[in-house]
mmCIF file of N, CA and C in Angstrom:
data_model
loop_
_atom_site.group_PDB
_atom_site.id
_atom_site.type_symbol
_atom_site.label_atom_id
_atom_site.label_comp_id
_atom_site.label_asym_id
_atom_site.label_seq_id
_atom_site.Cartn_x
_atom_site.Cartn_y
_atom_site.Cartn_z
ATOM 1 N N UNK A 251 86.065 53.775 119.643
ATOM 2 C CA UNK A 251 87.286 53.104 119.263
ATOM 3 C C UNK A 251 87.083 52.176 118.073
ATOM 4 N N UNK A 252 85.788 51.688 117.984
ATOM 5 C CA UNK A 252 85.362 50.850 116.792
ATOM 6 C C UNK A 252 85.147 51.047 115.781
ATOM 7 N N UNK A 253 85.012 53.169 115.696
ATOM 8 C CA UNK A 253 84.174 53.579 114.603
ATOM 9 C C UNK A 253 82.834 53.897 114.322
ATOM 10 N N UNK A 254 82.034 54.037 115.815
ATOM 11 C CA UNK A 254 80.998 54.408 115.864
ATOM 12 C C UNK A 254 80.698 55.910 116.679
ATOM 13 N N UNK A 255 79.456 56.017 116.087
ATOM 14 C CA UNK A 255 79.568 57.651 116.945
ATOM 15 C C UNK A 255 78.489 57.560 117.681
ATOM 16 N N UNK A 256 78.157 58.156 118.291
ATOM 17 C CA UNK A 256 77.304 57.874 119.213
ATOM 18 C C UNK A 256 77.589 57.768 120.956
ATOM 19 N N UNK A 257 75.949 57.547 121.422
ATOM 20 C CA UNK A 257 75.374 57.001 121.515
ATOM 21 C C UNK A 257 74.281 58.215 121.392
ATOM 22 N N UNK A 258 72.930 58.001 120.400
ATOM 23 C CA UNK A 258 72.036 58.802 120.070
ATOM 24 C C UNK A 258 70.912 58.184 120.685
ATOM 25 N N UNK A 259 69.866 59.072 120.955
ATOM 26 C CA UNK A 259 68.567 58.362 121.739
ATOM 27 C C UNK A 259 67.950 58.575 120.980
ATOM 28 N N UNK A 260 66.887 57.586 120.821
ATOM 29 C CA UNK A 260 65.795 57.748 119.976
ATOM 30 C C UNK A 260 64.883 56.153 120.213
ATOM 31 N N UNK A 261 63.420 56.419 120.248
ATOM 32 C CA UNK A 261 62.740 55.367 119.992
ATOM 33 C C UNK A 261 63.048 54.798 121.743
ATOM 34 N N UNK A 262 62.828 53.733 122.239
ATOM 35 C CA UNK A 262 63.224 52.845 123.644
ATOM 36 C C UNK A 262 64.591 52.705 123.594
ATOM 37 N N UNK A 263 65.390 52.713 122.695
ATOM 38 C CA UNK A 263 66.545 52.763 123.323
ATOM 39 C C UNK A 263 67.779 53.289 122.335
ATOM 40 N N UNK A 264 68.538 53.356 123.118
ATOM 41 C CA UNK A 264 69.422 54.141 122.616
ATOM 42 C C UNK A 264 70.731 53.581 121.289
ATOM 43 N N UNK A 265 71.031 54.087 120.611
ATOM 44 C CA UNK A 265 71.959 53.583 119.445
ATOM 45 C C UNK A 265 72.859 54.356 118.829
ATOM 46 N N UNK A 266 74.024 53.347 117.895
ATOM 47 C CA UNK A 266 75.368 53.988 117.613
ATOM 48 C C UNK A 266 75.279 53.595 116.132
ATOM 49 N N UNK A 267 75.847 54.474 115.418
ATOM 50 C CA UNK A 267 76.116 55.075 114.091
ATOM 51 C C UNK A 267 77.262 54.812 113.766
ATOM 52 N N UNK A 268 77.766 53.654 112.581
ATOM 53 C CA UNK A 268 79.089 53.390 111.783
ATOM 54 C C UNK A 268 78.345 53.184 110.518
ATOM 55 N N UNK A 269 78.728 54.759 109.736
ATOM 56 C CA UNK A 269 78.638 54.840 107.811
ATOM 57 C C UNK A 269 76.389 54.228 108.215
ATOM 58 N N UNK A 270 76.446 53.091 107.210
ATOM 59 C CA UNK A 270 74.787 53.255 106.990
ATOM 60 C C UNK A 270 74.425 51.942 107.958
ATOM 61 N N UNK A 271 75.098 51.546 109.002
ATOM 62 C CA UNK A 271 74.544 50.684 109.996
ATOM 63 C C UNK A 271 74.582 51.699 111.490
ATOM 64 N N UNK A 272 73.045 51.184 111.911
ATOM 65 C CA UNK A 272 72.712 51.758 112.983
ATOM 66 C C UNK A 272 72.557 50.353 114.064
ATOM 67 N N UNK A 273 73.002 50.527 114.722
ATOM 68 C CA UNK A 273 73.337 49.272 116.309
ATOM 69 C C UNK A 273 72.168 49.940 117.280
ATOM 70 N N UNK A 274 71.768 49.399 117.533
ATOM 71 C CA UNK A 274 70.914 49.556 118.652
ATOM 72 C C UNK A 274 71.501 48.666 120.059
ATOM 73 N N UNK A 275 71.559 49.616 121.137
ATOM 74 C CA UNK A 275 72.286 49.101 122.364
ATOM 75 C C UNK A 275 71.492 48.990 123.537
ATOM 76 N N UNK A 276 71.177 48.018 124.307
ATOM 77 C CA UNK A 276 70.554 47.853 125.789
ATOM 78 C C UNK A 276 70.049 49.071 126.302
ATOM 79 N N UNK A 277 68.823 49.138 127.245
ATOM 80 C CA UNK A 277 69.342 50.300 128.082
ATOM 81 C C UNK A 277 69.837 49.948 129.147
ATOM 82 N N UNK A 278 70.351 50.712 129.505
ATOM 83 C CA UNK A 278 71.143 50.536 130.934
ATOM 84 C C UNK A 278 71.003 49.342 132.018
ATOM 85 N N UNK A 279 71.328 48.154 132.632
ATOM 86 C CA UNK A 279 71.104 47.700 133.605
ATOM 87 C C UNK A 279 71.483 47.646 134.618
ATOM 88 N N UNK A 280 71.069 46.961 135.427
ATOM 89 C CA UNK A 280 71.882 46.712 137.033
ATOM 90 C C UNK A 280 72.825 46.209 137.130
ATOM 91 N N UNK A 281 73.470 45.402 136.392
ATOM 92 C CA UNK A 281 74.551 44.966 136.230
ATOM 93 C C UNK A 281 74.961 44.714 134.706
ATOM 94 N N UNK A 282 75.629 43.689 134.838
ATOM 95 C CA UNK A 282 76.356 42.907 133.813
ATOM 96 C C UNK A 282 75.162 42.417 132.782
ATOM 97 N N UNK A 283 75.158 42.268 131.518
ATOM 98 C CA UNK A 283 74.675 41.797 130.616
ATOM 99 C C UNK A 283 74.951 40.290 130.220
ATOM 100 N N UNK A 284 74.158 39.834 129.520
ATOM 101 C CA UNK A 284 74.210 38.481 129.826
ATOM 102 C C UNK A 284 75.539 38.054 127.865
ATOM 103 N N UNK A 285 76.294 36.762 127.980
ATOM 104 C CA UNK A 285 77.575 36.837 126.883
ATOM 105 C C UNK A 285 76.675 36.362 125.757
ATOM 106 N N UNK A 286 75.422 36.053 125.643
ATOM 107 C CA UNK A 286 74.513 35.692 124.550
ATOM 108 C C UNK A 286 73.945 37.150 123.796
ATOM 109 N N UNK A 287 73.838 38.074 125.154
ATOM 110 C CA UNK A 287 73.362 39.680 124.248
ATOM 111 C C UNK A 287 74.688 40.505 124.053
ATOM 112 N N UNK A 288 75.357 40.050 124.556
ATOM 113 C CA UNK A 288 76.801 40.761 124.052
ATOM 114 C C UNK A 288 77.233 40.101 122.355
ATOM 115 N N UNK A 289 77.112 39.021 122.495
ATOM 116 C CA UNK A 289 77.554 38.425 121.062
ATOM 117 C C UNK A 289 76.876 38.701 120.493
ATOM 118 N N UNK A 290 75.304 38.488 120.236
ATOM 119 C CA UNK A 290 74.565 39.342 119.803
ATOM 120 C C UNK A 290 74.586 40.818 118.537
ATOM 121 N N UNK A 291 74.834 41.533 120.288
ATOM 122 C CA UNK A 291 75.116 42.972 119.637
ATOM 123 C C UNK A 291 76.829 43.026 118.637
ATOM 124 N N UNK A 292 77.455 42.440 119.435
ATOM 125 C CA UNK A 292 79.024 42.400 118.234
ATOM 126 C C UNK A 292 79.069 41.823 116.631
ATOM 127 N N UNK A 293 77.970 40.811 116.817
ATOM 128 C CA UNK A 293 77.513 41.029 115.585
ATOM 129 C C UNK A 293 76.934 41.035 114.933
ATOM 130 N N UNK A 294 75.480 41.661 115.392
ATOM 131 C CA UNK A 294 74.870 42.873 114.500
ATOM 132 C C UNK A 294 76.000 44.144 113.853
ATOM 133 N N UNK A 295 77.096 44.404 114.781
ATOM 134 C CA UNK A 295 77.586 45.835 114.246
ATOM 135 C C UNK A 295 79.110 45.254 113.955
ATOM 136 N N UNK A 296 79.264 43.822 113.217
ATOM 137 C CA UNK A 296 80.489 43.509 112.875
ATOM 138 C C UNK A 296 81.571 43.237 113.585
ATOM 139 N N UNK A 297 81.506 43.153 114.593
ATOM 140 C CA UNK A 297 82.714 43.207 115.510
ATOM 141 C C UNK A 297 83.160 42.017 115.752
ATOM 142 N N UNK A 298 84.279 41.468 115.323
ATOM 143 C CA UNK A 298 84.816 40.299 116.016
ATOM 144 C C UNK A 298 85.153 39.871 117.079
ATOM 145 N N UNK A 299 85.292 38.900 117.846
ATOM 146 C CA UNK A 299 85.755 38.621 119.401
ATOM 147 C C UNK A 299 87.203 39.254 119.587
ATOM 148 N N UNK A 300 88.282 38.933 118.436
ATOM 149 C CA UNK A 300 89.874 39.325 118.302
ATOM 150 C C UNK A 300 89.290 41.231 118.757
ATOM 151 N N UNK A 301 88.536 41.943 117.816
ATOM 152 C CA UNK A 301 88.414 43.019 118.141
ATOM 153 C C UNK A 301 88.354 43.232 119.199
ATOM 154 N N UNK A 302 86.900 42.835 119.870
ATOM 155 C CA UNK A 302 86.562 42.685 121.233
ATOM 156 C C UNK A 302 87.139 42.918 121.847
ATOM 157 N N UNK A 303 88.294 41.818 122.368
ATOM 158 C CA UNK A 303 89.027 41.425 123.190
ATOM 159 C C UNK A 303 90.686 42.231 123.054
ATOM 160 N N UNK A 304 91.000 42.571 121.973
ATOM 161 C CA UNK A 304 91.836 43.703 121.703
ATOM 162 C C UNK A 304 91.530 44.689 122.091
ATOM 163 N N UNK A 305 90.167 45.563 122.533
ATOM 164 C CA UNK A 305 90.266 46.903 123.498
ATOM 165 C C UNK A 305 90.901 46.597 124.778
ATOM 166 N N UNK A 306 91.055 48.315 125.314
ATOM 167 C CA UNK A 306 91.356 48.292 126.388
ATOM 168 C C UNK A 306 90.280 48.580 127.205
ATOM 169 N N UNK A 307 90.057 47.763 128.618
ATOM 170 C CA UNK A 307 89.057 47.834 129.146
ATOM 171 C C UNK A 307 89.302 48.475 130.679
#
């Protein structure tokens, strides 16, 4: 929905593709992720909170 394609494996973990930035994403956990590696990852790959929070979840 953001514009990424993916999710491709490669290397320990797995990652998503928008144009010449590559995101690298968690692997999988037991639960919930913690809102310090979520912000994090939103922006490494540009994403604003308005975005964020504008999907549907």
């Amino acid at each position: 929905m953001l514009g990424f394609d993916g999710p491709y494996s490669g290397g320990r973990h797995l990652f998503m593709i928008r144009g010449a930035l590559k995101l690298r994403i968690p692997n999988p956990h037991t639960g919930d992720i913690s809102k310090s590696l979520l912000a994090q990852i939103l922006r490494q790959g540009g994403i604003s909170r308005d975005q964020w929070n504008s999907l549907d979840k």
